[in-house]
Amino acid sequence: MRVVGHSTATLDDAPVLALLNQLGGLEPTSPVTRWSEPVPAALLDLVRRMDRERLSLLRLVRHGPAALDLRGGGENLLWLAAVVAAERKAPWEELAAILQRKRRYVVEWCGGDGSKAAVKAVKEYRVARFTSAELRTLRERAARPKEPDRIREQYESRNRELLEYPFYVAATRKLAGKRLRDSAETRDVLQLHQDVCRLAATSKIDDIDAQLRALQRIGGLRRLHDELADRLLERNEPLPRDQRHPPPPLRGTKEIVPLRTAALLAHEGRVMQHCCEAYHHDARTGQAYLYRVLAPERATLELEPTGNRPRLVQLRGVRNAPVSPETKRAVFAWYDAALAEWRQRQEQRRRKRQGPK
């Protein structure tokens, strides 16, 4: 399939879907990339991140070019529509007609609430890897859009064992009644758990699940995190090979510098005395982007790719200490300006793909 603006055509040789995961690492001159060049970059990136129904998404856009309109802030709905179409074996004519209507009708066709609130819930749901677990949660958001606690729902869907950990049960009981997306304490709990899992994988600790199940309070989780981080810092191993990571979505500056290699990540972790090195796998696969902050004070920040924009998820000082208000203002000012530039580049690319009207 070729996609140019809203026009589609069938290639003589169908693409091998297994190659989708390799396209990003191929040389530009490789003949393997020739079939993918006319496909919008945002659509190709979405397909690469899916763990199921990849071919259905490509067929969806081929038979219903109006689906391309969902790329702008509607990747989640585009993904959901492709999966539902495959499950129902819906006629392409019916689906093409649905995709030309307003998004709330598309959500309703996919089994959702069919309201503006459902469209907003689907749009704002933070999908990172487009897995089956995230698909289940996305469907729940479409069906019950007014339910709060989206951050917790998303993380629990990918980490079902959390519901069996005493420390997590205690945390959710303590935070009952709070909107978790506005709760710094809850975000800290989820981030701590994620970092502990990263540290355990980096240090090849096999019994981490048993250690987590033994924790009764959040304080125990913080102590475990610090112990694993110290163990990583004390290994005294040579810096890893200089493996390049994907380019970050937001451009850096002289004061905010992207960490583009494994060696730079390891060096940042040792200088800042935190677990930055444990992010190597996520950074290498484009699931996280880390930057070194040099002014107004020394810090490290993390960006996370989401469905519609890169999101700033962490800003930490030495040993994960909070940064000053001045540093926060400086970093957020950079983030807003860099994000505006990123959106402008995305719009320019979209117009270039569509061509003159």
mmCIF file of C-alpha atoms in Angstrom:
data_model
loop_
_atom_site.group_PDB
_atom_site.id
_atom_site.type_symbol
_atom_site.label_atom_id
_atom_site.label_comp_id
_atom_site.label_asym_id
_atom_site.label_seq_id
_atom_site.Cartn_x
_atom_site.Cartn_y
_atom_site.Cartn_z
ATOM 1 C CA MET A 1 0.000 0.000 0.000
ATOM 2 C CA ARG A 2 1.116 3.546 -0.769
ATOM 3 C CA VAL A 3 -0.448 6.562 0.921
ATOM 4 C CA VAL A 4 0.053 10.049 -0.492
ATOM 5 C CA GLY A 5 -2.237 12.594 1.133
ATOM 6 C CA HIS A 6 -5.662 10.953 0.852
ATOM 7 C CA SER A 7 -4.798 8.842 -2.200
ATOM 8 C CA THR A 8 -3.934 5.158 -1.946
ATOM 9 C CA ALA A 9 -2.554 2.525 -4.277
ATOM 10 C CA THR A 10 -1.548 -1.108 -4.010
ATOM 11 C CA LEU A 11 2.052 -2.176 -4.432
ATOM 12 C CA ASP A 12 2.953 -5.055 -6.711
ATOM 13 C CA ASP A 13 4.756 -6.750 -3.831
ATOM 14 C CA ALA A 14 3.075 -6.719 -0.420
ATOM 15 C CA PRO A 15 5.378 -5.530 2.415
ATOM 16 C CA VAL A 16 6.643 -8.049 4.922
ATOM 17 C CA LEU A 17 5.323 -6.805 8.246
ATOM 18 C CA ALA A 18 8.278 -8.238 10.148
ATOM 19 C CA LEU A 19 10.427 -5.592 8.481
ATOM 20 C CA LEU A 20 8.448 -2.750 10.063
ATOM 21 C CA ASN A 21 10.462 -3.005 13.245
ATOM 22 C CA GLN A 22 13.695 -2.824 11.277
ATOM 23 C CA LEU A 23 12.950 0.129 9.031
ATOM 24 C CA GLY A 24 14.124 2.715 11.537
ATOM 25 C CA GLY A 25 17.586 1.170 11.664
ATOM 26 C CA LEU A 26 18.136 0.696 7.940
ATOM 27 C CA GLU A 27 20.305 2.899 5.780
ATOM 28 C CA PRO A 28 18.327 5.410 3.674
ATOM 29 C CA THR A 29 19.669 3.772 0.510
ATOM 30 C CA SER A 30 18.328 0.340 1.428
ATOM 31 C CA PRO A 31 15.775 -0.913 -1.141
ATOM 32 C CA VAL A 32 13.690 -2.342 1.706
ATOM 33 C CA THR A 33 12.556 1.164 2.668
ATOM 34 C CA ARG A 34 11.268 2.067 -0.793
ATOM 35 C CA TRP A 35 7.752 0.696 -0.241
ATOM 36 C CA SER A 36 7.333 2.638 3.008
ATOM 37 C CA GLU A 37 8.439 6.080 1.851
ATOM 38 C CA PRO A 38 4.996 7.307 0.701
ATOM 39 C CA VAL A 39 3.346 6.119 3.948
ATOM 40 C CA PRO A 40 3.008 9.026 6.421
ATOM 41 C CA ALA A 41 5.719 8.837 9.059
ATOM 42 C CA ALA A 42 3.220 9.125 11.917
ATOM 43 C CA LEU A 43 1.213 6.182 10.547
ATOM 44 C CA LEU A 44 4.299 4.039 10.006
ATOM 45 C CA ASP A 45 5.482 4.813 13.536
ATOM 46 C CA LEU A 46 2.089 3.803 14.920
ATOM 47 C CA VAL A 47 2.148 0.491 13.051
ATOM 48 C CA ARG A 48 5.661 -0.284 14.312
ATOM 49 C CA ARG A 49 4.538 0.174 17.913
ATOM 50 C CA MET A 50 1.526 -2.144 17.678
ATOM 51 C CA ASP A 51 1.749 -5.709 18.938
ATOM 52 C CA ARG A 52 -1.313 -6.929 17.002
ATOM 53 C CA GLU A 53 -3.488 -6.151 13.951
ATOM 54 C CA ARG A 54 -0.740 -4.246 12.120
ATOM 55 C CA LEU A 55 -1.955 -5.357 8.722
ATOM 56 C CA SER A 56 -5.508 -4.357 9.661
ATOM 57 C CA LEU A 57 -4.393 -0.789 10.249
ATOM 58 C CA LEU A 58 -2.661 -0.591 6.874
ATOM 59 C CA ARG A 59 -5.739 -2.051 5.166
ATOM 60 C CA LEU A 60 -7.971 0.368 7.060
ATOM 61 C CA VAL A 61 -6.124 3.380 5.644
ATOM 62 C CA ARG A 62 -6.018 1.844 2.191
ATOM 63 C CA HIS A 63 -9.796 1.277 2.028
ATOM 64 C CA GLY A 64 -10.808 4.301 4.109
ATOM 65 C CA PRO A 65 -8.481 7.230 3.373
ATOM 66 C CA ALA A 66 -10.557 9.385 5.740
ATOM 67 C CA ALA A 67 -8.841 7.462 8.538
ATOM 68 C CA LEU A 68 -5.782 9.632 7.913
ATOM 69 C CA ASP A 69 -7.666 12.497 9.562
ATOM 70 C CA LEU A 70 -7.378 10.628 12.858
ATOM 71 C CA ARG A 71 -3.581 10.961 12.870
ATOM 72 C CA GLY A 72 -3.776 14.418 14.390
ATOM 73 C CA GLY A 73 -4.464 13.673 18.050
ATOM 74 C CA GLY A 74 -6.529 10.603 17.193
ATOM 75 C CA GLU A 75 -3.967 7.796 16.980
ATOM 76 C CA ASN A 76 -5.723 5.866 19.739
ATOM 77 C CA LEU A 77 -9.040 5.954 17.899
ATOM 78 C CA LEU A 78 -7.351 4.975 14.635
ATOM 79 C CA TRP A 79 -5.813 1.979 16.389
ATOM 80 C CA LEU A 80 -9.123 1.032 18.045
ATOM 81 C CA ALA A 81 -11.041 1.279 14.762
ATOM 82 C CA ALA A 82 -8.532 -0.988 13.008
ATOM 83 C CA VAL A 83 -8.779 -3.642 15.727
ATOM 84 C CA VAL A 84 -12.580 -3.529 15.839
ATOM 85 C CA ALA A 85 -12.789 -3.737 12.040
ATOM 86 C CA ALA A 86 -10.610 -6.849 12.087
ATOM 87 C CA GLU A 87 -12.638 -8.453 14.877
ATOM 88 C CA ARG A 88 -15.990 -7.813 13.203
ATOM 89 C CA LYS A 89 -14.745 -8.469 9.685
ATOM 90 C CA ALA A 90 -16.732 -5.355 8.814
ATOM 91 C CA PRO A 91 -17.276 -4.482 5.144
ATOM 92 C CA TRP A 92 -14.827 -1.803 4.087
ATOM 93 C CA GLU A 93 -17.643 0.255 2.592
ATOM 94 C CA GLU A 94 -19.356 0.471 5.979
ATOM 95 C CA LEU A 95 -16.130 1.376 7.749
ATOM 96 C CA ALA A 96 -15.191 3.992 5.163
ATOM 97 C CA ALA A 97 -18.586 5.657 5.668
ATOM 98 C CA ILE A 98 -18.168 5.639 9.463
ATOM 99 C CA LEU A 99 -14.705 7.196 9.266
ATOM 100 C CA GLN A 100 -16.103 10.171 7.368
ATOM 101 C CA ARG A 101 -18.404 11.083 10.262
ATOM 102 C CA LYS A 102 -17.560 12.894 13.493
ATOM 103 C CA ARG A 103 -15.248 11.163 15.931
ATOM 104 C CA ARG A 104 -17.967 10.486 18.493
ATOM 105 C CA TYR A 105 -19.738 8.317 15.900
ATOM 106 C CA VAL A 106 -16.484 6.439 15.294
ATOM 107 C CA VAL A 107 -16.107 5.872 19.060
ATOM 108 C CA GLU A 108 -19.701 4.612 19.238
ATOM 109 C CA TRP A 109 -19.110 2.257 16.287
ATOM 110 C CA CYS A 110 -16.086 0.894 18.162
ATOM 111 C CA GLY A 111 -18.288 0.051 21.158
ATOM 112 C CA GLY A 112 -17.694 3.244 23.112
ATOM 113 C CA ASP A 113 -19.962 5.767 24.793
ATOM 114 C CA GLY A 114 -20.446 7.884 21.690
ATOM 115 C CA SER A 115 -20.143 11.196 23.541
ATOM 116 C CA LYS A 116 -17.724 14.124 23.415
ATOM 117 C CA ALA A 117 -16.418 12.978 26.804
ATOM 118 C CA ALA A 118 -15.593 9.564 25.344
ATOM 119 C CA VAL A 119 -13.737 11.166 22.425
ATOM 120 C CA LYS A 120 -11.721 13.249 24.882
ATOM 121 C CA ALA A 121 -10.990 10.224 27.088
ATOM 122 C CA VAL A 122 -9.762 8.192 24.114
ATOM 123 C CA LYS A 123 -7.655 11.096 22.853
ATOM 124 C CA GLU A 124 -6.017 11.819 26.229
ATOM 125 C CA TYR A 125 -5.339 8.205 27.196
ATOM 126 C CA ARG A 126 -1.565 7.818 27.352
ATOM 127 C CA VAL A 127 -0.650 4.878 25.115
ATOM 128 C CA ALA A 128 3.063 4.094 24.963
ATOM 129 C CA ARG A 129 3.521 0.698 23.318
ATOM 130 C CA PHE A 130 0.074 -0.142 21.869
ATOM 131 C CA THR A 131 -0.121 -3.521 23.586
ATOM 132 C CA SER A 132 -3.109 -5.791 24.195
ATOM 133 C CA ALA A 133 -3.270 -4.668 27.841
ATOM 134 C CA GLU A 134 -3.418 -1.032 26.807
ATOM 135 C CA LEU A 135 -6.111 -1.877 24.265
ATOM 136 C CA ARG A 136 -8.305 -3.314 27.038
ATOM 137 C CA THR A 137 -7.891 -0.169 29.102
ATOM 138 C CA LEU A 138 -8.552 2.055 26.085
ATOM 139 C CA ARG A 139 -11.835 0.256 25.497
ATOM 140 C CA GLU A 140 -12.788 0.781 29.118
ATOM 141 C CA ARG A 141 -12.013 4.495 28.780
ATOM 142 C CA ALA A 142 -14.184 4.713 25.650
ATOM 143 C CA ALA A 143 -17.068 2.946 27.399
ATOM 144 C CA ARG A 144 -16.797 4.818 30.727
ATOM 145 C CA PRO A 145 -15.192 8.177 29.887
ATOM 146 C CA LYS A 146 -16.065 10.013 33.110
ATOM 147 C CA GLU A 147 -14.187 7.697 35.450
ATOM 148 C CA PRO A 148 -11.052 9.336 36.963
ATOM 149 C CA ASP A 149 -7.644 7.883 37.817
ATOM 150 C CA ARG A 150 -6.408 7.352 34.260
ATOM 151 C CA ILE A 151 -2.743 7.209 35.198
ATOM 152 C CA ARG A 152 -3.355 4.415 37.665
ATOM 153 C CA GLU A 153 -5.647 2.528 35.283
ATOM 154 C CA GLN A 154 -3.059 2.599 32.522
ATOM 155 C CA TYR A 155 -0.196 1.500 34.731
ATOM 156 C CA GLU A 156 -2.244 -1.240 36.417
ATOM 157 C CA SER A 157 -3.295 -2.597 33.024
ATOM 158 C CA ARG A 158 0.371 -3.188 32.155
ATOM 159 C CA ASN A 159 1.386 -4.332 35.644
ATOM 160 C CA ARG A 160 -1.418 -6.489 37.039
ATOM 161 C CA GLU A 161 0.816 -7.754 39.840
ATOM 162 C CA LEU A 162 0.604 -4.291 41.430
ATOM 163 C CA LEU A 163 -2.851 -5.127 42.766
ATOM 164 C CA GLU A 164 -1.321 -7.919 44.869
ATOM 165 C CA TYR A 165 1.459 -5.823 46.429
ATOM 166 C CA PRO A 166 0.726 -4.703 50.029
ATOM 167 C CA PHE A 167 2.611 -1.420 49.511
ATOM 168 C CA TYR A 168 0.427 -0.537 46.524
ATOM 169 C CA VAL A 169 -2.793 -1.438 48.312
ATOM 170 C CA ALA A 170 -1.707 0.788 51.199
ATOM 171 C CA ALA A 171 -0.880 3.646 48.813
ATOM 172 C CA THR A 172 -4.212 3.537 46.993
ATOM 173 C CA ARG A 173 -6.079 3.392 50.312
ATOM 174 C CA LYS A 174 -4.180 6.422 51.567
ATOM 175 C CA LEU A 175 -4.828 8.351 48.372
ATOM 176 C CA ALA A 176 -8.498 7.388 48.073
ATOM 177 C CA GLY A 177 -10.630 10.271 46.933
ATOM 178 C CA LYS A 178 -7.776 12.165 45.250
ATOM 179 C CA ARG A 179 -7.544 12.645 41.518
ATOM 180 C CA LEU A 180 -4.469 10.598 40.749
ATOM 181 C CA ARG A 181 -3.497 12.563 37.669
ATOM 182 C CA ASP A 182 -3.127 15.631 39.924
ATOM 183 C CA SER A 183 -1.374 13.780 42.745
ATOM 184 C CA ALA A 184 2.408 14.124 42.768
ATOM 185 C CA GLU A 185 2.566 11.467 45.463
ATOM 186 C CA THR A 186 0.810 8.888 43.306
ATOM 187 C CA ARG A 187 2.992 9.648 40.290
ATOM 188 C CA ASP A 188 5.971 9.161 42.573
ATOM 189 C CA VAL A 189 4.705 5.711 43.618
ATOM 190 C CA LEU A 190 4.238 4.562 40.030
ATOM 191 C CA GLN A 191 7.603 5.993 38.967
ATOM 192 C CA LEU A 192 9.351 4.311 41.894
ATOM 193 C CA HIS A 193 7.898 0.936 40.944
ATOM 194 C CA GLN A 194 8.910 1.413 37.316
ATOM 195 C CA ASP A 195 12.454 2.421 38.303
ATOM 196 C CA VAL A 196 12.815 -0.555 40.654
ATOM 197 C CA CYS A 197 11.852 -2.900 37.796
ATOM 198 C CA ARG A 198 14.370 -1.200 35.499
ATOM 199 C CA LEU A 199 17.124 -1.416 38.102
ATOM 200 C CA ALA A 200 16.399 -5.081 38.741
ATOM 201 C CA ALA A 201 16.546 -5.862 35.023
ATOM 202 C CA THR A 202 19.820 -3.935 34.608
ATOM 203 C CA SER A 203 21.415 -5.663 37.607
ATOM 204 C CA LYS A 204 19.913 -9.062 36.617
ATOM 205 C CA ILE A 205 18.066 -9.563 39.916
ATOM 206 C CA ASP A 206 15.707 -12.512 39.522
ATOM 207 C CA ASP A 207 13.785 -12.368 42.823
ATOM 208 C CA ILE A 208 12.589 -8.769 42.557
ATOM 209 C CA ASP A 209 8.918 -9.807 42.530
ATOM 210 C CA ALA A 210 9.343 -11.601 45.863
ATOM 211 C CA GLN A 211 11.055 -8.537 47.337
ATOM 212 C CA LEU A 212 8.244 -6.291 46.132
ATOM 213 C CA ARG A 213 5.579 -8.567 47.611
ATOM 214 C CA ALA A 214 7.299 -8.366 51.001
ATOM 215 C CA LEU A 215 7.021 -4.561 51.162
ATOM 216 C CA GLN A 216 4.210 -3.230 53.312
ATOM 217 C CA ARG A 217 4.609 0.537 52.863
ATOM 218 C CA ILE A 218 5.834 3.052 50.294
ATOM 219 C CA GLY A 219 8.828 3.817 52.505
ATOM 220 C CA GLY A 220 10.050 0.269 51.932
ATOM 221 C CA LEU A 221 9.749 0.753 48.169
ATOM 222 C CA ARG A 222 11.849 3.926 48.361
ATOM 223 C CA ARG A 223 14.530 2.164 50.415
ATOM 224 C CA LEU A 224 14.624 -0.739 47.933
ATOM 225 C CA HIS A 225 14.978 1.730 45.060
ATOM 226 C CA ASP A 226 17.884 3.503 46.767
ATOM 227 C CA GLU A 227 19.622 0.215 47.594
ATOM 228 C CA LEU A 228 19.390 -1.000 43.991
ATOM 229 C CA ALA A 229 20.569 2.369 42.666
ATOM 230 C CA ASP A 230 23.573 2.332 45.023
ATOM 231 C CA ARG A 231 24.382 -1.220 43.975
ATOM 232 C CA LEU A 232 24.345 -0.152 40.331
ATOM 233 C CA LEU A 233 26.607 2.822 41.029
ATOM 234 C CA GLU A 234 29.093 0.707 43.014
ATOM 235 C CA ARG A 235 29.716 -1.853 40.271
ATOM 236 C CA ASN A 236 32.816 0.019 39.016
ATOM 237 C CA GLU A 237 32.382 -1.485 35.576
ATOM 238 C CA PRO A 238 33.705 0.282 32.468
ATOM 239 C CA LEU A 239 31.244 2.479 30.632
ATOM 240 C CA PRO A 240 29.086 0.568 28.118
ATOM 241 C CA ARG A 241 29.759 0.627 24.419
ATOM 242 C CA ASP A 242 28.821 3.869 22.726
ATOM 243 C CA GLN A 243 25.497 2.739 21.247
ATOM 244 C CA ARG A 244 23.494 5.514 19.587
ATOM 245 C CA HIS A 245 19.898 6.085 20.589
ATOM 246 C CA PRO A 246 17.110 7.446 18.374
ATOM 247 C CA PRO A 247 17.073 11.242 18.004
ATOM 248 C CA PRO A 248 14.858 12.952 20.603
ATOM 249 C CA PRO A 249 11.629 14.619 19.461
ATOM 250 C CA LEU A 250 12.473 17.971 21.109
ATOM 251 C CA ARG A 251 15.692 19.780 20.279
ATOM 252 C CA GLY A 252 18.146 20.486 23.056
ATOM 253 C CA THR A 253 20.043 23.662 23.890
ATOM 254 C CA LYS A 254 23.412 24.507 25.438
ATOM 255 C CA GLU A 255 21.830 24.096 28.882
ATOM 256 C CA ILE A 256 19.554 21.120 28.110
ATOM 257 C CA VAL A 257 21.511 18.436 26.246
ATOM 258 C CA PRO A 258 20.079 15.125 24.929
ATOM 259 C CA LEU A 259 21.802 11.951 26.187
ATOM 260 C CA ARG A 260 22.127 10.020 22.925
ATOM 261 C CA THR A 261 24.342 7.060 23.898
ATOM 262 C CA ALA A 262 24.564 4.326 26.518
ATOM 263 C CA ALA A 263 27.863 5.749 27.730
ATOM 264 C CA LEU A 264 26.344 9.192 28.292
ATOM 265 C CA LEU A 265 23.450 7.656 30.244
ATOM 266 C CA ALA A 266 25.836 5.706 32.451
ATOM 267 C CA HIS A 267 28.010 8.759 33.022
ATOM 268 C CA GLU A 268 24.963 10.864 33.918
ATOM 269 C CA GLY A 269 23.840 8.268 36.448
ATOM 270 C CA ARG A 270 27.236 8.198 38.129
ATOM 271 C CA VAL A 271 27.573 11.978 38.243
ATOM 272 C CA MET A 272 24.015 12.547 39.478
ATOM 273 C CA GLN A 273 23.950 9.454 41.720
ATOM 274 C CA HIS A 274 20.673 8.082 40.403
ATOM 275 C CA CYS A 275 19.389 5.247 38.204
ATOM 276 C CA CYS A 276 19.723 6.949 34.814
ATOM 277 C CA GLU A 277 21.775 4.038 33.470
ATOM 278 C CA ALA A 278 18.830 1.688 33.978
ATOM 279 C CA TYR A 279 16.933 3.600 31.248
ATOM 280 C CA HIS A 280 19.266 2.354 28.519
ATOM 281 C CA HIS A 281 16.811 -0.166 27.032
ATOM 282 C CA ASP A 282 13.901 2.293 26.945
ATOM 283 C CA ALA A 283 16.142 4.990 25.473
ATOM 284 C CA ARG A 284 17.524 2.625 22.831
ATOM 285 C CA THR A 285 14.005 1.591 21.752
ATOM 286 C CA GLY A 286 12.591 5.124 21.721
ATOM 287 C CA GLN A 287 10.354 4.613 24.763
ATOM 288 C CA ALA A 288 12.129 7.325 26.777
ATOM 289 C CA TYR A 289 14.357 10.310 26.000
ATOM 290 C CA LEU A 290 16.709 11.707 28.642
ATOM 291 C CA TYR A 291 18.435 15.090 28.780
ATOM 292 C CA ARG A 292 21.208 16.580 30.919
ATOM 293 C CA VAL A 293 20.219 19.920 32.480
ATOM 294 C CA LEU A 294 23.201 22.196 33.166
ATOM 295 C CA ALA A 295 21.531 25.436 34.314
ATOM 296 C CA PRO A 296 20.138 27.026 36.465
ATOM 297 C CA GLU A 297 21.225 23.896 38.377
ATOM 298 C CA ARG A 298 22.382 20.392 37.535
ATOM 299 C CA ALA A 299 19.477 18.015 36.863
ATOM 300 C CA THR A 300 18.210 15.227 34.595
ATOM 301 C CA LEU A 301 14.880 15.213 32.759
ATOM 302 C CA GLU A 302 12.909 12.504 30.941
ATOM 303 C CA LEU A 303 10.512 12.806 28.027
ATOM 304 C CA GLU A 304 8.054 10.037 27.223
ATOM 305 C CA PRO A 305 6.493 9.611 23.760
ATOM 306 C CA THR A 306 2.687 9.581 23.821
ATOM 307 C CA GLY A 307 -0.054 9.357 21.248
ATOM 308 C CA ASN A 308 -0.128 13.055 20.351
ATOM 309 C CA ARG A 309 2.998 14.711 21.809
ATOM 310 C CA PRO A 310 6.198 14.127 23.808
ATOM 311 C CA ARG A 311 5.443 14.505 27.520
ATOM 312 C CA LEU A 312 7.808 15.715 30.247
ATOM 313 C CA VAL A 313 7.478 13.071 32.972
ATOM 314 C CA GLN A 314 10.494 13.547 35.262
ATOM 315 C CA LEU A 315 12.834 16.323 36.373
ATOM 316 C CA ARG A 316 15.277 15.271 39.115
ATOM 317 C CA GLY A 317 18.346 16.630 40.832
ATOM 318 C CA VAL A 318 21.254 14.811 42.478
ATOM 319 C CA ARG A 319 20.098 11.525 44.048
ATOM 320 C CA ASN A 320 16.588 12.201 42.701
ATOM 321 C CA ALA A 321 16.211 15.306 44.851
ATOM 322 C CA PRO A 322 13.599 17.925 43.840
ATOM 323 C CA VAL A 323 14.865 20.846 41.781
ATOM 324 C CA SER A 324 14.431 24.520 42.592
ATOM 325 C CA PRO A 325 11.428 26.547 41.344
ATOM 326 C CA GLU A 326 13.841 28.532 39.168
ATOM 327 C CA THR A 327 15.003 25.341 37.443
ATOM 328 C CA LYS A 328 11.418 24.188 36.959
ATOM 329 C CA ARG A 329 10.493 27.485 35.314
ATOM 330 C CA ALA A 330 13.525 27.347 33.026
ATOM 331 C CA VAL A 331 12.908 23.724 31.986
ATOM 332 C CA PHE A 332 9.173 24.239 31.419
ATOM 333 C CA ALA A 333 9.915 27.357 29.340
ATOM 334 C CA TRP A 334 12.279 25.273 27.191
ATOM 335 C CA TYR A 335 9.697 22.485 26.975
ATOM 336 C CA ASP A 336 6.892 24.810 25.830
ATOM 337 C CA ALA A 337 9.095 26.457 23.190
ATOM 338 C CA ALA A 338 10.551 23.152 21.935
ATOM 339 C CA LEU A 339 7.103 21.545 21.846
ATOM 340 C CA ALA A 340 5.715 24.444 19.789
ATOM 341 C CA GLU A 341 8.607 24.021 17.346
ATOM 342 C CA TRP A 342 7.978 20.252 17.196
ATOM 343 C CA ARG A 343 4.294 20.804 16.419
ATOM 344 C CA GLN A 344 5.227 23.269 13.687
ATOM 345 C CA ARG A 345 7.549 20.703 12.112
ATOM 346 C CA GLN A 346 4.814 18.068 12.272
ATOM 347 C CA GLU A 347 2.366 20.412 10.551
ATOM 348 C CA GLN A 348 4.896 21.261 7.840
ATOM 349 C CA ARG A 349 5.487 17.571 7.186
ATOM 350 C CA ARG A 350 1.754 16.940 7.018
ATOM 351 C CA ARG A 351 1.273 19.703 4.472
ATOM 352 C CA LYS A 352 4.228 18.507 2.429
ATOM 353 C CA ARG A 353 2.788 14.969 2.294
ATOM 354 C CA GLN A 354 -0.620 16.236 1.209
ATOM 355 C CA GLY A 355 0.846 18.438 -1.509
ATOM 356 C CA PRO A 356 -0.728 21.557 -3.018
ATOM 357 C CA LYS A 357 -4.494 21.750 -2.940
#
